């Protein structure tokens, strides 16, 4: 397991980011680049946001770090310290969470409060090694559809396919990733959905000005009551 730390690289001068900066500029597309970040003696699950001209717009470090059979991420990653962000790209202001972040409505809301017009979640989720009968794919989709609908923004979720087996001292640990990458519209409806076996490219178009108008007209941000949400700053639900 210690061998995996050799794959971590610093943010600045990272060869993967540099390569994809060139590609983003060539294709005039925005690319969120996921990578294993080494920062002195700290390690993060990070994403750099590359604009359509190749500019590096900044870094987000995964905030929520899971720990469970097959997903022992706390061994490798420190909790992110960047806070949630919105990045103004050539085409839209976007927010990017990473995998486990997608289960937390606070993450999505924080990004949209900062102006995110589209939410992105690069993901690696599949079967549970301790019980292959567990299948969370529909739950996974519904939760993120809820983020889209609750915030009235489109949402893009990309997920792996295939099977991965790792040898451990307790035997082999296998995860079958269930794909099902999708794009949800601003009311949570799935507009594009990939299958669970093949690599696919999903494309959808949205009128962000029209969605912005609908979001403002809905009142869901106008009628927020941050003064009543202090309980969200606690772990046990007790007021401080």
PDB file of C-alpha atoms in Angstrom:
ATOM      1  CA  UNK A   1       0.000   0.000   0.000  1.00  0.00           C
ATOM      2  CA  UNK A   2       2.884   2.357   0.669  1.00  0.00           C
ATOM      3  CA  UNK A   3       3.972   1.997  -2.949  1.00  0.00           C
ATOM      4  CA  UNK A   4       1.009   4.100  -4.080  1.00  0.00           C
ATOM      5  CA  UNK A   5       2.509   7.204  -2.466  1.00  0.00           C
ATOM      6  CA  UNK A   6       5.110   7.123  -5.247  1.00  0.00           C
ATOM      7  CA  UNK A   7       2.388   8.200  -7.679  1.00  0.00           C
ATOM      8  CA  UNK A   8       1.777  11.487  -5.843  1.00  0.00           C
ATOM      9  CA  UNK A   9       3.183  14.625  -7.491  1.00  0.00           C
ATOM     10  CA  UNK A  10       3.272  18.315  -6.483  1.00  0.00           C
ATOM     11  CA  UNK A  11       0.677  20.679  -7.925  1.00  0.00           C
ATOM     12  CA  UNK A  12       3.152  23.101  -9.468  1.00  0.00           C
ATOM     13  CA  UNK A  13       5.007  21.618 -12.424  1.00  0.00           C
ATOM     14  CA  UNK A  14       2.777  18.542 -12.424  1.00  0.00           C
ATOM     15  CA  UNK A  15       3.353  16.771 -15.777  1.00  0.00           C
ATOM     16  CA  UNK A  16      -0.257  15.581 -16.048  1.00  0.00           C
ATOM     17  CA  UNK A  17      -1.615  19.098 -15.581  1.00  0.00           C
ATOM     18  CA  UNK A  18       0.895  20.553 -18.046  1.00  0.00           C
ATOM     19  CA  UNK A  19      -0.046  17.954 -20.673  1.00  0.00           C
ATOM     20  CA  UNK A  20      -3.754  18.636 -20.283  1.00  0.00           C
ATOM     21  CA  UNK A  21      -3.224  22.405 -20.350  1.00  0.00           C
ATOM     22  CA  UNK A  22      -1.879  21.936 -23.869  1.00  0.00           C
ATOM     23  CA  UNK A  23      -4.834  19.736 -24.801  1.00  0.00           C
ATOM     24  CA  UNK A  24      -7.401  22.168 -23.362  1.00  0.00           C
ATOM     25  CA  UNK A  25      -5.887  25.012 -25.384  1.00  0.00           C
ATOM     26  CA  UNK A  26      -5.749  22.896 -28.541  1.00  0.00           C
ATOM     27  CA  UNK A  27      -9.391  21.803 -28.285  1.00  0.00           C
ATOM     28  CA  UNK A  28     -10.689  25.003 -26.627  1.00  0.00           C
ATOM     29  CA  UNK A  29     -12.345  23.040 -23.837  1.00  0.00           C
ATOM     30  CA  UNK A  30     -12.384  23.273 -20.054  1.00  0.00           C
ATOM     31  CA  UNK A  31     -10.793  20.256 -18.317  1.00  0.00           C
ATOM     32  CA  UNK A  32     -10.966  19.438 -14.579  1.00  0.00           C
ATOM     33  CA  UNK A  33      -7.769  17.418 -13.983  1.00  0.00           C
ATOM     34  CA  UNK A  34      -7.867  14.961 -11.074  1.00  0.00           C
ATOM     35  CA  UNK A  35      -4.513  13.995  -9.558  1.00  0.00           C
ATOM     36  CA  UNK A  36      -2.822  12.632  -6.421  1.00  0.00           C
ATOM     37  CA  UNK A  37      -1.173  15.693  -4.890  1.00  0.00           C
ATOM     38  CA  UNK A  38       1.916  15.730  -2.701  1.00  0.00           C
ATOM     39  CA  UNK A  39       2.415  18.932  -0.726  1.00  0.00           C
ATOM     40  CA  UNK A  40       5.553  18.481   1.379  1.00  0.00           C
ATOM     41  CA  UNK A  41       4.414  15.853   3.914  1.00  0.00           C
ATOM     42  CA  UNK A  42       0.709  16.164   3.133  1.00  0.00           C
ATOM     43  CA  UNK A  43      -1.224  14.310   0.433  1.00  0.00           C
ATOM     44  CA  UNK A  44      -4.510  15.303  -1.169  1.00  0.00           C
ATOM     45  CA  UNK A  45      -7.059  14.017  -3.666  1.00  0.00           C
ATOM     46  CA  UNK A  46      -7.070  17.134  -5.829  1.00  0.00           C
ATOM     47  CA  UNK A  47      -8.391  18.631  -9.039  1.00  0.00           C
ATOM     48  CA  UNK A  48      -6.922  21.483 -11.088  1.00  0.00           C
ATOM     49  CA  UNK A  49      -9.317  23.430 -13.304  1.00  0.00           C
ATOM     50  CA  UNK A  50      -7.906  24.176 -16.763  1.00  0.00           C
ATOM     51  CA  UNK A  51      -9.647  26.864 -18.815  1.00  0.00           C
ATOM     52  CA  UNK A  52     -10.214  26.670 -22.574  1.00  0.00           C
ATOM     53  CA  UNK A  53      -7.061  28.701 -23.295  1.00  0.00           C
ATOM     54  CA  UNK A  54      -4.895  26.383 -21.188  1.00  0.00           C
ATOM     55  CA  UNK A  55      -4.834  28.627 -18.130  1.00  0.00           C
ATOM     56  CA  UNK A  56      -4.713  26.889 -14.756  1.00  0.00           C
ATOM     57  CA  UNK A  57      -7.557  28.541 -12.813  1.00  0.00           C
ATOM     58  CA  UNK A  58      -6.703  26.978  -9.474  1.00  0.00           C
ATOM     59  CA  UNK A  59      -6.910  23.988  -7.199  1.00  0.00           C
ATOM     60  CA  UNK A  60      -9.594  22.202  -5.192  1.00  0.00           C
ATOM     61  CA  UNK A  61      -8.685  19.556  -2.616  1.00  0.00           C
ATOM     62  CA  UNK A  62     -11.278  16.913  -1.740  1.00  0.00           C
ATOM     63  CA  UNK A  63     -12.957  17.860   1.528  1.00  0.00           C
ATOM     64  CA  UNK A  64     -14.724  14.658   2.600  1.00  0.00           C
ATOM     65  CA  UNK A  65     -12.456  11.603   2.937  1.00  0.00           C
ATOM     66  CA  UNK A  66     -14.196   8.204   3.276  1.00  0.00           C
ATOM     67  CA  UNK A  67     -12.987   5.136   5.106  1.00  0.00           C
ATOM     68  CA  UNK A  68     -14.432   1.661   4.582  1.00  0.00           C
ATOM     69  CA  UNK A  69     -13.750  -1.722   2.963  1.00  0.00           C
ATOM     70  CA  UNK A  70     -12.140  -1.074  -0.415  1.00  0.00           C
ATOM     71  CA  UNK A  71     -12.179   2.698   0.120  1.00  0.00           C
ATOM     72  CA  UNK A  72      -9.460   3.275   2.730  1.00  0.00           C
ATOM     73  CA  UNK A  73      -8.817   6.807   1.551  1.00  0.00           C
ATOM     74  CA  UNK A  74      -7.953   8.177   4.984  1.00  0.00           C
ATOM     75  CA  UNK A  75      -4.701   6.190   4.757  1.00  0.00           C
ATOM     76  CA  UNK A  76      -3.640   8.201   1.712  1.00  0.00           C
ATOM     77  CA  UNK A  77      -5.363  11.590   1.841  1.00  0.00           C
ATOM     78  CA  UNK A  78      -5.450  14.505   4.226  1.00  0.00           C
ATOM     79  CA  UNK A  79      -8.819  16.306   4.366  1.00  0.00           C
ATOM     80  CA  UNK A  80      -8.776  19.151   1.857  1.00  0.00           C
ATOM     81  CA  UNK A  81      -8.119  22.660   3.133  1.00  0.00           C
ATOM     82  CA  UNK A  82      -9.116  24.773   0.128  1.00  0.00           C
ATOM     83  CA  UNK A  83     -12.791  25.037   0.938  1.00  0.00           C
ATOM     84  CA  UNK A  84     -15.417  24.749  -1.780  1.00  0.00           C
ATOM     85  CA  UNK A  85     -14.869  26.922  -4.832  1.00  0.00           C
ATOM     86  CA  UNK A  86     -16.452  28.255  -7.998  1.00  0.00           C
ATOM     87  CA  UNK A  87     -14.226  28.751 -11.052  1.00  0.00           C
ATOM     88  CA  UNK A  88     -15.053  31.283 -13.758  1.00  0.00           C
ATOM     89  CA  UNK A  89     -14.199  29.610 -17.075  1.00  0.00           C
ATOM     90  CA  UNK A  90     -14.608  30.795 -20.650  1.00  0.00           C
ATOM     91  CA  UNK A  91     -17.998  29.126 -20.953  1.00  0.00           C
ATOM     92  CA  UNK A  92     -19.494  29.108 -17.462  1.00  0.00           C
ATOM     93  CA  UNK A  93     -18.728  29.397 -13.773  1.00  0.00           C
ATOM     94  CA  UNK A  94     -18.346  25.835 -12.529  1.00  0.00           C
ATOM     95  CA  UNK A  95     -18.032  24.040  -9.218  1.00  0.00           C
ATOM     96  CA  UNK A  96     -16.153  20.755  -8.886  1.00  0.00           C
ATOM     97  CA  UNK A  97     -16.453  18.243  -6.059  1.00  0.00           C
ATOM     98  CA  UNK A  98     -14.617  14.924  -5.918  1.00  0.00           C
ATOM     99  CA  UNK A  99     -16.327  11.543  -5.451  1.00  0.00           C
ATOM    100  CA  UNK A 100     -17.381  11.287  -1.775  1.00  0.00           C
ATOM    101  CA  UNK A 101     -18.088  15.049  -1.791  1.00  0.00           C
ATOM    102  CA  UNK A 102     -21.103  14.229  -3.957  1.00  0.00           C
ATOM    103  CA  UNK A 103     -23.053  12.827  -1.009  1.00  0.00           C
ATOM    104  CA  UNK A 104     -23.047  16.123   0.886  1.00  0.00           C
ATOM    105  CA  UNK A 105     -25.676  18.746  -0.011  1.00  0.00           C
ATOM    106  CA  UNK A 106     -23.631  21.394   1.816  1.00  0.00           C
ATOM    107  CA  UNK A 107     -20.871  21.021  -0.780  1.00  0.00           C
ATOM    108  CA  UNK A 108     -23.213  21.587  -3.723  1.00  0.00           C
ATOM    109  CA  UNK A 109     -24.988  24.509  -2.076  1.00  0.00           C
ATOM    110  CA  UNK A 110     -21.691  26.198  -1.123  1.00  0.00           C
ATOM    111  CA  UNK A 111     -20.469  26.069  -4.726  1.00  0.00           C
ATOM    112  CA  UNK A 112     -23.716  27.432  -6.154  1.00  0.00           C
ATOM    113  CA  UNK A 113     -23.815  30.199  -3.532  1.00  0.00           C
ATOM    114  CA  UNK A 114     -20.454  31.307  -4.924  1.00  0.00           C
ATOM    115  CA  UNK A 115     -21.873  31.498  -8.435  1.00  0.00           C
ATOM    116  CA  UNK A 116     -21.402  27.996  -9.873  1.00  0.00           C
ATOM    117  CA  UNK A 117     -23.710  27.505 -12.871  1.00  0.00           C
ATOM    118  CA  UNK A 118     -22.801  23.841 -13.446  1.00  0.00           C
ATOM    119  CA  UNK A 119     -21.632  21.244 -10.913  1.00  0.00           C
ATOM    120  CA  UNK A 120     -19.101  18.536 -11.778  1.00  0.00           C
ATOM    121  CA  UNK A 121     -18.313  15.377  -9.813  1.00  0.00           C
ATOM    122  CA  UNK A 122     -15.491  13.097 -11.045  1.00  0.00           C
ATOM    123  CA  UNK A 123     -16.160   9.778  -9.340  1.00  0.00           C
ATOM    124  CA  UNK A 124     -14.952   6.224  -8.745  1.00  0.00           C
ATOM    125  CA  UNK A 125     -17.769   4.211  -7.197  1.00  0.00           C
ATOM    126  CA  UNK A 126     -18.874   0.621  -7.555  1.00  0.00           C
ATOM    127  CA  UNK A 127     -19.574  -2.574  -5.658  1.00  0.00           C
ATOM    128  CA  UNK A 128     -18.775  -2.978  -1.970  1.00  0.00           C
ATOM    129  CA  UNK A 129     -15.907  -5.489  -1.509  1.00  0.00           C
ATOM    130  CA  UNK A 130     -17.372  -6.828   1.715  1.00  0.00           C
ATOM    131  CA  UNK A 131     -20.756  -7.516   0.075  1.00  0.00           C
ATOM    132  CA  UNK A 132     -21.100  -7.561  -3.720  1.00  0.00           C
ATOM    133  CA  UNK A 133     -24.877  -7.752  -3.392  1.00  0.00           C
ATOM    134  CA  UNK A 134     -24.958  -4.123  -2.300  1.00  0.00           C
ATOM    135  CA  UNK A 135     -25.653  -1.819  -5.253  1.00  0.00           C
ATOM    136  CA  UNK A 136     -25.765   1.900  -4.547  1.00  0.00           C
ATOM    137  CA  UNK A 137     -25.960   3.140  -8.129  1.00  0.00           C
ATOM    138  CA  UNK A 138     -29.586   4.314  -8.039  1.00  0.00           C
ATOM    139  CA  UNK A 139     -29.106   5.939  -4.638  1.00  0.00           C
ATOM    140  CA  UNK A 140     -25.945   7.597  -5.974  1.00  0.00           C
ATOM    141  CA  UNK A 141     -27.790   9.023  -8.970  1.00  0.00           C
ATOM    142  CA  UNK A 142     -30.776  10.219  -6.961  1.00  0.00           C
ATOM    143  CA  UNK A 143     -28.632  12.091  -4.444  1.00  0.00           C
ATOM    144  CA  UNK A 144     -26.864  14.071  -7.166  1.00  0.00           C
ATOM    145  CA  UNK A 145     -30.093  14.633  -9.075  1.00  0.00           C
ATOM    146  CA  UNK A 146     -31.261  16.192  -5.826  1.00  0.00           C
ATOM    147  CA  UNK A 147     -28.272  18.559  -5.800  1.00  0.00           C
ATOM    148  CA  UNK A 148     -29.169  19.695  -9.315  1.00  0.00           C
ATOM    149  CA  UNK A 149     -32.841  20.147  -8.497  1.00  0.00           C
ATOM    150  CA  UNK A 150     -32.303  21.802  -5.104  1.00  0.00           C
ATOM    151  CA  UNK A 151     -29.952  24.371  -6.610  1.00  0.00           C
ATOM    152  CA  UNK A 152     -31.494  24.657 -10.089  1.00  0.00           C
ATOM    153  CA  UNK A 153     -28.230  23.992 -11.930  1.00  0.00           C
ATOM    154  CA  UNK A 154     -27.121  21.274 -14.375  1.00  0.00           C
ATOM    155  CA  UNK A 155     -24.849  18.588 -12.925  1.00  0.00           C
ATOM    156  CA  UNK A 156     -22.296  16.313 -14.588  1.00  0.00           C
ATOM    157  CA  UNK A 157     -21.208  13.060 -12.906  1.00  0.00           C
ATOM    158  CA  UNK A 158     -18.474  10.906 -14.446  1.00  0.00           C
ATOM    159  CA  UNK A 159     -17.766   7.429 -13.106  1.00  0.00           C
ATOM    160  CA  UNK A 160     -15.403   4.556 -13.904  1.00  0.00           C
ATOM    161  CA  UNK A 161     -16.259   1.258 -15.514  1.00  0.00           C
ATOM    162  CA  UNK A 162     -14.493  -2.111 -15.226  1.00  0.00           C
ATOM    163  CA  UNK A 163     -13.170  -4.255 -12.410  1.00  0.00           C
ATOM    164  CA  UNK A 164     -10.175  -3.664 -10.153  1.00  0.00           C
ATOM    165  CA  UNK A 165      -8.620  -6.269  -7.844  1.00  0.00           C
ATOM    166  CA  UNK A 166      -6.005  -5.535  -5.207  1.00  0.00           C
ATOM    167  CA  UNK A 167      -4.132  -8.118  -3.186  1.00  0.00           C
ATOM    168  CA  UNK A 168      -4.293  -7.539   0.563  1.00  0.00           C
ATOM    169  CA  UNK A 169      -3.124  -9.424   3.642  1.00  0.00           C
ATOM    170  CA  UNK A 170      -6.716 -10.622   4.031  1.00  0.00           C
ATOM    171  CA  UNK A 171      -7.029 -11.820   0.426  1.00  0.00           C
ATOM    172  CA  UNK A 172      -8.093 -10.172  -2.801  1.00  0.00           C
ATOM    173  CA  UNK A 173     -10.305  -7.095  -2.663  1.00  0.00           C
ATOM    174  CA  UNK A 174     -12.339  -6.517  -5.838  1.00  0.00           C
ATOM    175  CA  UNK A 175     -14.467  -3.570  -6.887  1.00  0.00           C
ATOM    176  CA  UNK A 176     -16.655  -3.560  -9.993  1.00  0.00           C
ATOM    177  CA  UNK A 177     -17.222   0.061 -10.969  1.00  0.00           C
ATOM    178  CA  UNK A 178     -20.739   0.631 -12.216  1.00  0.00           C
ATOM    179  CA  UNK A 179     -20.266   3.455 -14.695  1.00  0.00           C
ATOM    180  CA  UNK A 180     -23.643   5.108 -15.324  1.00  0.00           C
ATOM    181  CA  UNK A 181     -22.045   8.520 -15.841  1.00  0.00           C
ATOM    182  CA  UNK A 182     -24.808  11.054 -16.413  1.00  0.00           C
ATOM    183  CA  UNK A 183     -25.797  14.646 -17.002  1.00  0.00           C
ATOM    184  CA  UNK A 184     -28.719  16.026 -15.022  1.00  0.00           C
ATOM    185  CA  UNK A 185     -30.731  19.101 -15.891  1.00  0.00           C
ATOM    186  CA  UNK A 186     -31.596  21.956 -13.508  1.00  0.00           C
ATOM    187  CA  UNK A 187     -34.692  20.249 -12.113  1.00  0.00           C
ATOM    188  CA  UNK A 188     -32.787  17.028 -11.449  1.00  0.00           C
ATOM    189  CA  UNK A 189     -33.945  15.201 -14.560  1.00  0.00           C
ATOM    190  CA  UNK A 190     -31.384  12.918 -16.228  1.00  0.00           C
ATOM    191  CA  UNK A 191     -30.863  14.139 -19.784  1.00  0.00           C
ATOM    192  CA  UNK A 192     -27.960  11.854 -20.749  1.00  0.00           C
ATOM    193  CA  UNK A 193     -26.965   8.493 -19.206  1.00  0.00           C
ATOM    194  CA  UNK A 194     -24.107   6.121 -19.987  1.00  0.00           C
ATOM    195  CA  UNK A 195     -24.262   2.362 -19.456  1.00  0.00           C
ATOM    196  CA  UNK A 196     -22.225   0.308 -16.979  1.00  0.00           C
ATOM    197  CA  UNK A 197     -19.888  -1.417 -19.454  1.00  0.00           C
ATOM    198  CA  UNK A 198     -18.554   0.984 -22.081  1.00  0.00           C
ATOM    199  CA  UNK A 199     -16.546   4.180 -22.216  1.00  0.00           C
ATOM    200  CA  UNK A 200     -18.849   6.876 -23.564  1.00  0.00           C
ATOM    201  CA  UNK A 201     -18.865  10.597 -24.319  1.00  0.00           C
ATOM    202  CA  UNK A 202     -22.036  12.358 -23.168  1.00  0.00           C
ATOM    203  CA  UNK A 203     -23.025  15.737 -24.598  1.00  0.00           C
ATOM    204  CA  UNK A 204     -25.847  18.043 -23.544  1.00  0.00           C
ATOM    205  CA  UNK A 205     -26.593  21.710 -24.183  1.00  0.00           C
ATOM    206  CA  UNK A 206     -28.138  24.148 -21.694  1.00  0.00           C
ATOM    207  CA  UNK A 207     -29.177  27.793 -21.934  1.00  0.00           C
ATOM    208  CA  UNK A 208     -27.477  29.091 -18.793  1.00  0.00           C
ATOM    209  CA  UNK A 209     -29.136  32.508 -19.025  1.00  0.00           C
ATOM    210  CA  UNK A 210     -32.556  30.894 -19.129  1.00  0.00           C
ATOM    211  CA  UNK A 211     -31.681  28.639 -16.200  1.00  0.00           C
ATOM    212  CA  UNK A 212     -30.345  31.631 -14.250  1.00  0.00           C
ATOM    213  CA  UNK A 213     -33.617  33.462 -14.786  1.00  0.00           C
ATOM    214  CA  UNK A 214     -35.606  30.443 -13.583  1.00  0.00           C
ATOM    215  CA  UNK A 215     -33.320  30.069 -10.550  1.00  0.00           C
ATOM    216  CA  UNK A 216     -33.806  33.704  -9.571  1.00  0.00           C
ATOM    217  CA  UNK A 217     -37.530  33.509 -10.145  1.00  0.00           C
ATOM    218  CA  UNK A 218     -37.923  30.416  -7.991  1.00  0.00           C
ATOM    219  CA  UNK A 219     -37.029  32.215  -4.765  1.00  0.00           C
ATOM    220  CA  UNK A 220     -35.001  29.304  -3.377  1.00  0.00           C
ATOM    221  CA  UNK A 221     -31.985  31.530  -2.830  1.00  0.00           C
ATOM    222  CA  UNK A 222     -33.960  34.662  -1.961  1.00  0.00           C
ATOM    223  CA  UNK A 223     -35.788  32.870   0.843  1.00  0.00           C
ATOM    224  CA  UNK A 224     -32.801  31.198   2.467  1.00  0.00           C
ATOM    225  CA  UNK A 225     -32.393  31.761   6.230  1.00  0.00           C
ATOM    226  CA  UNK A 226     -28.657  31.497   7.029  1.00  0.00           C
ATOM    227  CA  UNK A 227     -29.386  32.861  10.508  1.00  0.00           C
ATOM    228  CA  UNK A 228     -31.265  29.621  11.268  1.00  0.00           C
ATOM    229  CA  UNK A 229     -28.642  27.251   9.881  1.00  0.00           C
ATOM    230  CA  UNK A 230     -26.110  27.448  12.734  1.00  0.00           C
ATOM    231  CA  UNK A 231     -26.930  23.848  13.656  1.00  0.00           C
ATOM    232  CA  UNK A 232     -25.118  22.857  10.441  1.00  0.00           C
ATOM    233  CA  UNK A 233     -21.882  23.995  12.073  1.00  0.00           C
ATOM    234  CA  UNK A 234     -22.177  21.219  14.659  1.00  0.00           C
ATOM    235  CA  UNK A 235     -21.513  17.477  14.446  1.00  0.00           C
ATOM    236  CA  UNK A 236     -24.270  16.351  16.806  1.00  0.00           C
ATOM    237  CA  UNK A 237     -27.077  18.746  15.960  1.00  0.00           C
ATOM    238  CA  UNK A 238     -26.822  20.565  19.280  1.00  0.00           C
ATOM    239  CA  UNK A 239     -26.669  24.351  19.183  1.00  0.00           C
ATOM    240  CA  UNK A 240     -23.318  25.748  20.294  1.00  0.00           C
TER     241      UNK A 240
END
